[in-house]
mmCIF file of C-alpha atoms and ligand atoms in Angstrom:
data_model
loop_
_atom_site.group_PDB
_atom_site.id
_atom_site.type_symbol
_atom_site.label_atom_id
_atom_site.label_comp_id
_atom_site.label_asym_id
_atom_site.label_seq_id
_atom_site.Cartn_x
_atom_site.Cartn_y
_atom_site.Cartn_z
ATOM 1 C CA MET A 1 0.000 0.000 0.000
ATOM 2 C CA ARG A 2 2.758 2.343 1.079
ATOM 3 C CA LYS A 3 4.692 1.389 -2.110
ATOM 4 C CA LEU A 4 1.616 2.218 -4.248
ATOM 5 C CA ARG A 5 1.224 5.640 -2.579
ATOM 6 C CA THR A 6 4.892 6.409 -3.172
ATOM 7 C CA GLN A 7 4.571 5.425 -6.866
ATOM 8 C CA ARG A 8 1.492 7.677 -7.242
ATOM 9 C CA ALA A 9 3.294 10.594 -5.549
ATOM 10 C CA ILE A 10 6.240 10.176 -7.924
ATOM 11 C CA ALA A 11 3.879 10.134 -10.925
ATOM 12 C CA VAL A 12 2.102 13.321 -9.747
ATOM 13 C CA LEU A 13 5.431 15.055 -9.110
ATOM 14 C CA ALA A 14 6.696 14.062 -12.543
ATOM 15 C CA SER A 15 3.611 15.441 -14.294
ATOM 16 C CA VAL A 16 3.834 18.693 -12.285
ATOM 17 C CA LEU A 17 7.473 19.038 -13.295
ATOM 18 C CA LEU A 18 6.613 18.307 -16.922
ATOM 19 C CA VAL A 19 3.770 20.876 -17.069
ATOM 20 C CA GLY A 20 5.935 23.401 -15.218
ATOM 21 C CA GLY A 21 8.756 22.780 -17.652
ATOM 22 C CA VAL A 22 6.516 23.381 -20.672
ATOM 23 C CA ALA A 23 5.108 26.526 -19.072
ATOM 24 C CA ALA A 24 8.612 27.798 -18.363
ATOM 25 C CA CYS A 25 9.561 27.244 -22.003
ATOM 26 C CA GLY A 26 6.418 29.134 -22.977
ATOM 27 C CA ASN A 27 7.360 32.025 -20.698
ATOM 28 C CA SER A 28 10.852 32.338 -22.057
ATOM 29 C CA ASP A 29 9.274 32.516 -25.474
ATOM 30 C CA THR A 30 6.920 35.320 -24.454
ATOM 31 C CA GLY A 31 7.919 38.415 -26.299
ATOM 32 C CA GLY A 32 10.228 36.383 -28.481
ATOM 33 C CA GLY A 33 8.598 36.254 -31.859
ATOM 34 C CA GLY A 34 11.684 35.358 -33.897
ATOM 35 C CA SER A 35 10.651 31.719 -33.916
ATOM 36 C CA LYS A 36 6.875 31.866 -33.493
ATOM 37 C CA ASP A 37 4.165 33.515 -35.471
ATOM 38 C CA ASP A 38 1.376 34.477 -33.086
ATOM 39 C CA GLY A 39 0.670 37.824 -34.800
ATOM 40 C CA LYS A 40 2.248 39.759 -31.916
ATOM 41 C CA ILE A 41 5.369 41.848 -32.381
ATOM 42 C CA THR A 42 8.079 42.263 -29.787
ATOM 43 C CA MET A 43 10.678 44.976 -30.326
ATOM 44 C CA GLY A 44 13.982 45.192 -28.474
ATOM 45 C CA PHE A 45 15.073 48.838 -28.393
ATOM 46 C CA SER A 46 18.471 50.112 -27.248
ATOM 47 C CA GLN A 47 18.432 53.836 -26.511
ATOM 48 C CA VAL A 48 21.606 55.976 -26.350
ATOM 49 C CA GLY A 49 20.855 57.425 -22.911
ATOM 50 C CA ALA A 50 19.084 60.421 -21.401
ATOM 51 C CA GLU A 51 21.621 63.113 -22.223
ATOM 52 C CA SER A 52 19.313 65.821 -23.587
ATOM 53 C CA GLY A 53 15.775 67.176 -23.870
ATOM 54 C CA TRP A 54 15.752 65.768 -27.388
ATOM 55 C CA ARG A 55 16.538 62.266 -26.085
ATOM 56 C CA THR A 56 13.793 62.430 -23.449
ATOM 57 C CA ALA A 57 11.256 63.418 -26.119
ATOM 58 C CA ASN A 58 12.505 60.620 -28.388
ATOM 59 C CA THR A 59 12.152 57.992 -25.636
ATOM 60 C CA THR A 60 8.610 59.185 -24.868
ATOM 61 C CA SER A 61 7.707 59.049 -28.559
ATOM 62 C CA ILE A 62 8.992 55.465 -28.864
ATOM 63 C CA LYS A 63 7.265 54.195 -25.714
ATOM 64 C CA GLU A 64 3.930 55.862 -26.512
ATOM 65 C CA SER A 65 3.955 54.740 -30.145
ATOM 66 C CA ALA A 66 4.750 51.127 -29.242
ATOM 67 C CA ALA A 67 1.794 51.054 -26.825
ATOM 68 C CA ALA A 68 -0.501 52.646 -29.425
ATOM 69 C CA ALA A 69 0.607 50.159 -32.108
ATOM 70 C CA GLY A 70 0.178 47.134 -29.813
ATOM 71 C CA ILE A 71 3.888 46.327 -30.013
ATOM 72 C CA GLU A 72 5.543 44.865 -26.917
ATOM 73 C CA LEU A 73 8.601 47.009 -26.222
ATOM 74 C CA LYS A 74 11.703 45.851 -24.409
ATOM 75 C CA PHE A 75 13.607 49.061 -23.653
ATOM 76 C CA ASP A 76 17.207 49.520 -22.527
ATOM 77 C CA ASP A 77 19.031 52.772 -21.677
ATOM 78 C CA ALA A 78 22.715 52.360 -22.607
ATOM 79 C CA GLN A 79 23.892 55.390 -20.619
ATOM 80 C CA GLN A 80 25.965 56.646 -23.540
ATOM 81 C CA LYS A 81 28.097 53.463 -23.675
ATOM 82 C CA GLN A 82 28.555 51.359 -26.796
ATOM 83 C CA GLU A 83 29.352 48.219 -24.761
ATOM 84 C CA ASN A 84 25.951 48.527 -23.033
ATOM 85 C CA GLN A 85 24.226 48.751 -26.417
ATOM 86 C CA ILE A 86 26.056 45.660 -27.714
ATOM 87 C CA LYS A 87 25.074 43.767 -24.540
ATOM 88 C CA ALA A 88 21.417 44.810 -24.898
ATOM 89 C CA ILE A 89 21.339 43.751 -28.562
ATOM 90 C CA ARG A 90 22.819 40.347 -27.659
ATOM 91 C CA ASN A 91 20.137 39.931 -24.976
ATOM 92 C CA TYR A 92 17.428 40.730 -27.509
ATOM 93 C CA ILE A 93 18.890 38.136 -29.893
ATOM 94 C CA GLN A 94 18.802 35.529 -27.102
ATOM 95 C CA GLN A 95 15.215 36.444 -26.275
ATOM 96 C CA LYS A 96 14.309 35.991 -29.956
ATOM 97 C CA VAL A 97 12.509 39.316 -30.302
ATOM 98 C CA ASP A 98 10.855 39.980 -33.673
ATOM 99 C CA VAL A 99 12.665 43.243 -34.421
ATOM 100 C CA ILE A 100 15.667 45.035 -32.942
ATOM 101 C CA ALA A 101 15.822 48.830 -33.194
ATOM 102 C CA PHE A 102 18.540 51.091 -31.862
ATOM 103 C CA SER A 103 20.080 54.527 -32.000
ATOM 104 C CA PRO A 104 23.860 53.932 -32.132
ATOM 105 C CA VAL A 105 25.818 56.090 -29.696
ATOM 106 C CA VAL A 106 28.781 56.123 -32.123
ATOM 107 C CA GLU A 107 29.017 55.291 -35.837
ATOM 108 C CA SER A 108 31.734 52.591 -35.825
ATOM 109 C CA GLY A 109 32.147 49.100 -34.395
ATOM 110 C CA TRP A 110 28.776 47.457 -35.018
ATOM 111 C CA ASP A 111 29.497 44.845 -37.717
ATOM 112 C CA THR A 112 29.973 41.835 -35.413
ATOM 113 C CA VAL A 113 26.805 42.255 -33.375
ATOM 114 C CA LEU A 114 24.747 43.213 -36.434
ATOM 115 C CA LYS A 115 25.946 40.031 -38.136
ATOM 116 C CA GLU A 116 24.877 38.036 -35.074
ATOM 117 C CA ALA A 117 21.362 39.508 -35.391
ATOM 118 C CA LYS A 118 21.289 38.774 -39.116
ATOM 119 C CA ASP A 119 22.431 35.165 -38.561
ATOM 120 C CA ALA A 120 19.639 34.766 -35.976
ATOM 121 C CA GLY A 121 17.126 35.986 -38.586
ATOM 122 C CA ILE A 122 16.165 39.097 -36.576
ATOM 123 C CA PRO A 123 15.737 42.279 -38.648
ATOM 124 C CA VAL A 124 17.418 45.445 -37.378
ATOM 125 C CA ILE A 125 16.143 49.011 -37.848
ATOM 126 C CA LEU A 126 18.471 51.960 -37.212
ATOM 127 C CA THR A 127 16.717 54.987 -35.843
ATOM 128 C CA ASP A 128 17.926 58.565 -35.226
ATOM 129 C CA ARG A 129 21.628 57.765 -35.865
ATOM 130 C CA SER A 130 23.293 55.509 -38.411
ATOM 131 C CA VAL A 131 26.362 53.242 -38.464
ATOM 132 C CA ASP A 132 29.307 53.293 -40.872
ATOM 133 C CA SER A 133 29.102 49.558 -41.772
ATOM 134 C CA ALA A 134 29.997 48.897 -45.401
ATOM 135 C CA ASP A 135 27.609 45.925 -45.501
ATOM 136 C CA LYS A 136 24.182 47.558 -45.805
ATOM 137 C CA SER A 137 22.468 44.149 -45.617
ATOM 138 C CA LEU A 138 23.161 44.154 -41.851
ATOM 139 C CA TYR A 139 20.127 46.394 -41.282
ATOM 140 C CA LYS A 140 16.790 46.899 -43.021
ATOM 141 C CA THR A 141 16.553 50.669 -42.984
ATOM 142 C CA PHE A 142 17.747 53.857 -41.337
ATOM 143 C CA LEU A 143 15.044 56.256 -40.116
ATOM 144 C CA GLY A 144 16.317 59.668 -39.047
ATOM 145 C CA SER A 145 17.500 63.183 -39.828
ATOM 146 C CA ASP A 146 20.048 64.402 -42.348
ATOM 147 C CA PHE A 147 22.604 65.745 -39.855
ATOM 148 C CA VAL A 148 24.903 67.148 -42.565
ATOM 149 C CA LYS A 149 21.985 69.204 -43.836
ATOM 150 C CA GLU A 150 21.270 70.522 -40.318
ATOM 151 C CA GLY A 151 24.878 71.723 -39.992
ATOM 152 C CA ARG A 152 24.755 73.206 -43.476
ATOM 153 C CA LEU A 153 21.524 75.127 -42.771
ATOM 154 C CA ALA A 154 23.100 76.534 -39.593
ATOM 155 C CA GLY A 155 26.226 77.581 -41.542
ATOM 156 C CA GLU A 156 24.286 79.092 -44.444
ATOM 157 C CA TRP A 157 22.258 81.252 -42.043
ATOM 158 C CA LEU A 158 25.491 82.539 -40.504
ATOM 159 C CA VAL A 159 27.037 83.268 -43.902
ATOM 160 C CA GLU A 160 23.969 85.369 -44.754
ATOM 161 C CA GLN A 161 24.068 87.233 -41.402
ATOM 162 C CA LYS A 162 27.763 88.021 -41.702
ATOM 163 C CA LYS A 163 27.933 88.808 -45.403
ATOM 164 C CA GLY A 164 28.925 92.432 -44.660
ATOM 165 C CA ALA A 165 31.751 91.461 -42.265
ATOM 166 C CA THR A 166 35.042 93.107 -43.181
ATOM 167 C CA GLY A 167 37.205 91.458 -40.494
ATOM 168 C CA PRO A 168 37.493 87.998 -38.902
ATOM 169 C CA VAL A 169 34.391 86.483 -37.302
ATOM 170 C CA ASN A 170 35.560 84.142 -34.516
ATOM 171 C CA ILE A 171 33.419 81.026 -34.075
ATOM 172 C CA VAL A 172 33.577 78.450 -31.286
ATOM 173 C CA GLU A 173 31.945 75.060 -31.735
ATOM 174 C CA LEU A 174 30.469 72.732 -29.086
ATOM 175 C CA GLN A 175 30.440 69.249 -30.612
ATOM 176 C CA GLY A 176 28.316 66.275 -29.607
ATOM 177 C CA ASN A 177 29.946 63.137 -28.176
ATOM 178 C CA THR A 178 33.054 62.008 -30.069
ATOM 179 C CA GLY A 179 32.310 59.554 -32.872
ATOM 180 C CA ALA A 180 28.535 60.139 -32.943
ATOM 181 C CA ALA A 181 26.953 60.599 -36.367
ATOM 182 C CA PRO A 182 25.315 63.952 -35.466
ATOM 183 C CA ALA A 183 28.620 65.299 -34.138
ATOM 184 C CA ASN A 184 30.571 64.219 -37.236
ATOM 185 C CA ASP A 185 27.913 65.294 -39.718
ATOM 186 C CA ARG A 186 26.872 68.628 -38.205
ATOM 187 C CA LYS A 187 30.538 69.641 -38.029
ATOM 188 C CA LYS A 188 30.970 68.687 -41.673
ATOM 189 C CA GLY A 189 27.858 70.487 -42.938
ATOM 190 C CA PHE A 190 28.579 73.658 -40.959
ATOM 191 C CA GLY A 191 32.251 73.712 -42.016
ATOM 192 C CA GLU A 192 31.359 73.305 -45.684
ATOM 193 C CA ALA A 193 28.778 76.112 -45.546
ATOM 194 C CA ILE A 194 30.962 78.708 -43.798
ATOM 195 C CA ALA A 195 33.812 78.039 -46.248
ATOM 196 C CA ALA A 196 31.854 80.419 -48.524
ATOM 197 C CA ASN A 197 33.210 83.354 -46.491
ATOM 198 C CA PRO A 198 36.916 83.287 -45.533
ATOM 199 C CA ASN A 199 36.215 85.785 -42.696
ATOM 200 C CA LEU A 200 34.314 83.066 -40.820
ATOM 201 C CA LYS A 201 36.809 81.046 -38.760
ATOM 202 C CA ILE A 202 36.325 78.255 -36.224
ATOM 203 C CA ILE A 203 38.897 79.182 -33.552
ATOM 204 C CA ALA A 204 38.020 76.385 -31.084
ATOM 205 C CA SER A 205 36.006 73.152 -31.308
ATOM 206 C CA GLN A 206 35.506 70.630 -28.476
ATOM 207 C CA PRO A 207 33.015 67.917 -27.477
ATOM 208 C CA GLY A 208 30.416 68.871 -24.845
ATOM 209 C CA ASP A 209 28.749 65.448 -25.113
ATOM 210 C CA PHE A 210 25.292 66.847 -25.967
ATOM 211 C CA THR A 211 24.697 67.735 -22.278
ATOM 212 C CA ARG A 212 24.021 71.045 -20.524
ATOM 213 C CA ALA A 213 26.827 70.394 -18.030
ATOM 214 C CA GLY A 214 29.246 69.640 -20.886
ATOM 215 C CA GLY A 215 28.197 72.779 -22.777
ATOM 216 C CA LYS A 216 28.690 74.992 -19.739
ATOM 217 C CA GLN A 217 32.072 73.538 -18.818
ATOM 218 C CA VAL A 218 33.558 73.716 -22.317
ATOM 219 C CA MET A 219 32.164 77.210 -22.948
ATOM 220 C CA GLU A 220 33.854 78.406 -19.743
ATOM 221 C CA GLN A 221 37.171 77.146 -21.132
ATOM 222 C CA PHE A 222 36.520 78.777 -24.518
ATOM 223 C CA LEU A 223 35.761 82.116 -22.844
ATOM 224 C CA LYS A 224 38.926 81.976 -20.714
ATOM 225 C CA ALA A 225 41.179 81.108 -23.657
ATOM 226 C CA ASN A 226 39.655 83.425 -26.280
ATOM 227 C CA PRO A 227 39.074 87.138 -25.546
ATOM 228 C CA LYS A 228 37.063 87.656 -28.759
ATOM 229 C CA ILE A 229 34.280 85.159 -29.480
ATOM 230 C CA ASP A 230 31.655 86.364 -31.960
ATOM 231 C CA VAL A 231 29.644 83.192 -32.611
ATOM 232 C CA LEU A 232 28.835 79.914 -30.853
ATOM 233 C CA PHE A 233 27.681 76.927 -32.903
ATOM 234 C CA ALA A 234 26.384 74.258 -30.490
ATOM 235 C CA HIS A 235 25.486 70.850 -31.943
ATOM 236 C CA ASN A 236 22.338 70.780 -29.774
ATOM 237 C CA ASP A 237 20.091 73.002 -27.659
ATOM 238 C CA ASP A 238 21.200 71.514 -24.345
ATOM 239 C CA MET A 239 24.858 72.423 -24.841
ATOM 240 C CA GLY A 240 23.750 75.887 -25.983
ATOM 241 C CA LEU A 241 21.624 76.249 -22.833
ATOM 242 C CA GLY A 242 24.575 75.220 -20.647
ATOM 243 C CA ALA A 243 26.793 77.705 -22.515
ATOM 244 C CA LEU A 244 24.307 80.523 -21.772
ATOM 245 C CA GLU A 245 25.215 80.234 -18.078
ATOM 246 C CA ALA A 246 28.939 80.474 -18.817
ATOM 247 C CA ILE A 247 28.443 83.455 -21.158
ATOM 248 C CA THR A 248 26.312 85.362 -18.658
ATOM 249 C CA ALA A 249 28.770 84.592 -15.832
ATOM 250 C CA ALA A 250 31.551 86.024 -18.035
ATOM 251 C CA GLY A 251 29.601 89.320 -18.195
ATOM 252 C CA LYS A 252 28.527 88.940 -21.848
ATOM 253 C CA VAL A 253 25.029 89.140 -23.281
ATOM 254 C CA PRO A 254 24.050 85.921 -25.110
ATOM 255 C CA GLY A 255 22.383 86.538 -28.469
ATOM 256 C CA LYS A 256 23.943 90.009 -28.703
ATOM 257 C CA ASP A 257 27.645 89.932 -27.770
ATOM 258 C CA ILE A 258 27.791 86.346 -29.003
ATOM 259 C CA THR A 259 25.513 85.057 -31.783
ATOM 260 C CA ILE A 260 24.253 81.589 -30.809
ATOM 261 C CA ILE A 261 23.195 78.905 -33.285
ATOM 262 C CA THR A 262 22.022 75.470 -32.150
ATOM 263 C CA VAL A 263 20.295 72.316 -33.424
ATOM 264 C CA ASP A 264 17.145 70.466 -32.169
ATOM 265 C CA ALA A 265 14.378 73.019 -31.378
ATOM 266 C CA VAL A 266 13.180 71.442 -28.120
ATOM 267 C CA LYS A 267 10.941 73.668 -25.963
ATOM 268 C CA ASP A 268 13.728 75.110 -23.756
ATOM 269 C CA GLY A 269 15.811 75.903 -26.824
ATOM 270 C CA MET A 270 12.851 77.504 -28.569
ATOM 271 C CA GLN A 271 12.166 79.592 -25.454
ATOM 272 C CA ALA A 272 15.785 80.820 -25.458
ATOM 273 C CA LEU A 273 15.380 81.694 -29.147
ATOM 274 C CA ALA A 274 12.069 83.502 -28.536
ATOM 275 C CA ASP A 275 13.768 85.433 -25.697
ATOM 276 C CA GLY A 276 16.600 86.523 -28.013
ATOM 277 C CA LYS A 277 19.282 84.517 -26.164
ATOM 278 C CA PHE A 278 19.697 82.139 -29.101
ATOM 279 C CA ASN A 279 19.647 83.527 -32.663
ATOM 280 C CA PHE A 280 18.879 80.518 -34.904
ATOM 281 C CA ILE A 281 17.969 76.830 -34.560
ATOM 282 C CA ALA A 282 18.097 74.064 -37.179
ATOM 283 C CA GLU A 283 15.369 71.586 -36.247
ATOM 284 C CA CYS A 284 16.013 67.892 -35.529
ATOM 285 C CA SER A 285 12.773 66.048 -34.788
ATOM 286 C CA PRO A 286 12.737 63.395 -32.028
ATOM 287 C CA LEU A 287 9.204 62.217 -32.863
ATOM 288 C CA LEU A 288 10.311 59.059 -34.638
ATOM 289 C CA GLY A 289 8.097 56.580 -32.756
ATOM 290 C CA PRO A 290 5.075 56.301 -35.082
ATOM 291 C CA GLN A 291 7.214 55.738 -38.223
ATOM 292 C CA LEU A 292 9.421 53.261 -36.359
ATOM 293 C CA MET A 293 6.448 51.117 -35.280
ATOM 294 C CA ASP A 294 5.050 51.205 -38.798
ATOM 295 C CA LEU A 295 8.392 49.998 -40.161
ATOM 296 C CA ALA A 296 8.559 47.234 -37.533
ATOM 297 C CA LYS A 297 5.183 45.914 -38.689
ATOM 298 C CA LYS A 298 6.308 45.983 -42.312
ATOM 299 C CA VAL A 299 9.614 44.175 -41.780
ATOM 300 C CA LYS A 300 7.909 41.576 -39.568
ATOM 301 C CA ALA A 301 5.403 40.992 -42.411
ATOM 302 C CA GLY A 302 8.331 40.474 -44.800
ATOM 303 C CA GLU A 303 7.594 43.645 -46.792
ATOM 304 C CA THR A 304 10.430 45.541 -48.440
ATOM 305 C CA VAL A 305 11.040 48.965 -46.893
ATOM 306 C CA PRO A 306 13.117 51.850 -48.326
ATOM 307 C CA PRO A 307 16.751 51.668 -47.119
ATOM 308 C CA ARG A 308 16.703 55.318 -45.978
ATOM 309 C CA ILE A 309 13.798 57.337 -44.574
ATOM 310 C CA GLU A 310 14.621 60.964 -43.899
ATOM 311 C CA THR A 311 12.818 63.010 -41.258
ATOM 312 C CA GLU A 312 11.131 66.231 -42.400
ATOM 313 C CA GLU A 313 12.550 69.280 -40.650
ATOM 314 C CA THR A 314 12.716 73.068 -40.752
ATOM 315 C CA THR A 315 14.651 75.988 -39.197
ATOM 316 C CA PHE A 316 13.624 78.731 -36.740
ATOM 317 C CA THR A 317 14.432 82.398 -36.259
ATOM 318 C CA THR A 318 13.314 84.323 -33.162
ATOM 319 C CA GLU A 319 10.028 85.395 -34.785
ATOM 320 C CA GLN A 320 9.274 81.855 -35.973
ATOM 321 C CA ALA A 321 10.036 80.451 -32.495
ATOM 322 C CA LYS A 322 7.562 82.863 -30.911
ATOM 323 C CA GLU A 323 4.884 81.622 -33.305
ATOM 324 C CA ALA A 324 5.684 77.931 -32.901
ATOM 325 C CA LEU A 325 6.150 77.786 -29.110
ATOM 326 C CA PRO A 326 2.493 77.697 -27.977
ATOM 327 C CA THR A 327 1.843 74.467 -29.891
ATOM 328 C CA ARG A 328 5.291 72.884 -29.520
ATOM 329 C CA LYS A 329 4.847 69.281 -28.333
ATOM 330 C CA TYR A 330 8.304 68.731 -26.800
HETATM 331 O O1 LIG B 401 21.063 62.047 -32.353
HETATM 332 C C1 LIG B 401 20.316 63.179 -32.108
HETATM 333 C C2 LIG B 401 21.030 64.083 -31.162
HETATM 334 O O2 LIG B 401 21.287 63.400 -29.951
HETATM 335 C C3 LIG B 401 20.288 65.324 -30.734
HETATM 336 O O3 LIG B 401 20.525 66.415 -31.555
HETATM 337 C C4 LIG B 401 20.886 65.577 -29.398
HETATM 338 O O4 LIG B 401 20.188 66.515 -28.622
HETATM 339 C C5 LIG B 401 20.873 64.196 -28.863
HETATM 340 O O5 LIG B 401 21.487 63.997 -27.695
#
């Protein structure tokens, strides 16, 4: 009798373990669509960090759009480190997500991990920033701004403003983080545009890492080392906003003693422009979420998508900022 009871108990335990084991397999598959086709889409997204107002607006756009599109989002903040992004992408590959999307903190060094995703059959979408990989088959598409154009628009505005200048116009430049596509490209576009007037000279150029703290600190150094600064070109609003503090502390009037040009057009930047502290902004839109989710659905359905989708953008003067501010979403 006792033997029979023991045998029954073992049988029950075995079936519990079996059911539990199947359920556990099912759980690990949840959100992993790479191998199953249940109509649901899971996206693994690796974000650069939270360095700027632009980035915060971009993260909000992605999270809200995923929820609206019914896409399960796995989100990771890489805190501005490439190794964290590579780790997150490898985790998403292991979890067999349906689509991986990411905004690469720097342009180089992605081939190995992108090849791992490709070998696992998981499509990759680049958003906001691109990579410099020669093999374009490693990702499906790149959705984002033309950063060279943004720099060029900023430079062309300055050329027009300073067309009557008879002597040197000294420009300082606050770059984004070293190696990032927007830092490389905005520098290039701006440099090419101002070459039209030999009076316009970049006398100092340093990374401020796209942060307010970085912008303030580097601007303080610029002001100490250079008695005559006529223009500041900051690669984003946040660095420009940080620089405002340094300029004011140095006893100069931003927007008057020093002409300030930035990129992004987030609310705080637009307010500074409306107040006459900034003079010109080239827009870079962070609202990429809806297009990204649409692309995810298409690649998951096996549809062909264009290899490059450029964001529509504009520029703002003080008057235009005053008009746009009341309805500005971010
Ligand atoms: O890649 C977009 C840039 O990154 C934005 O211009 C900047 O604000 C952000 O940090």
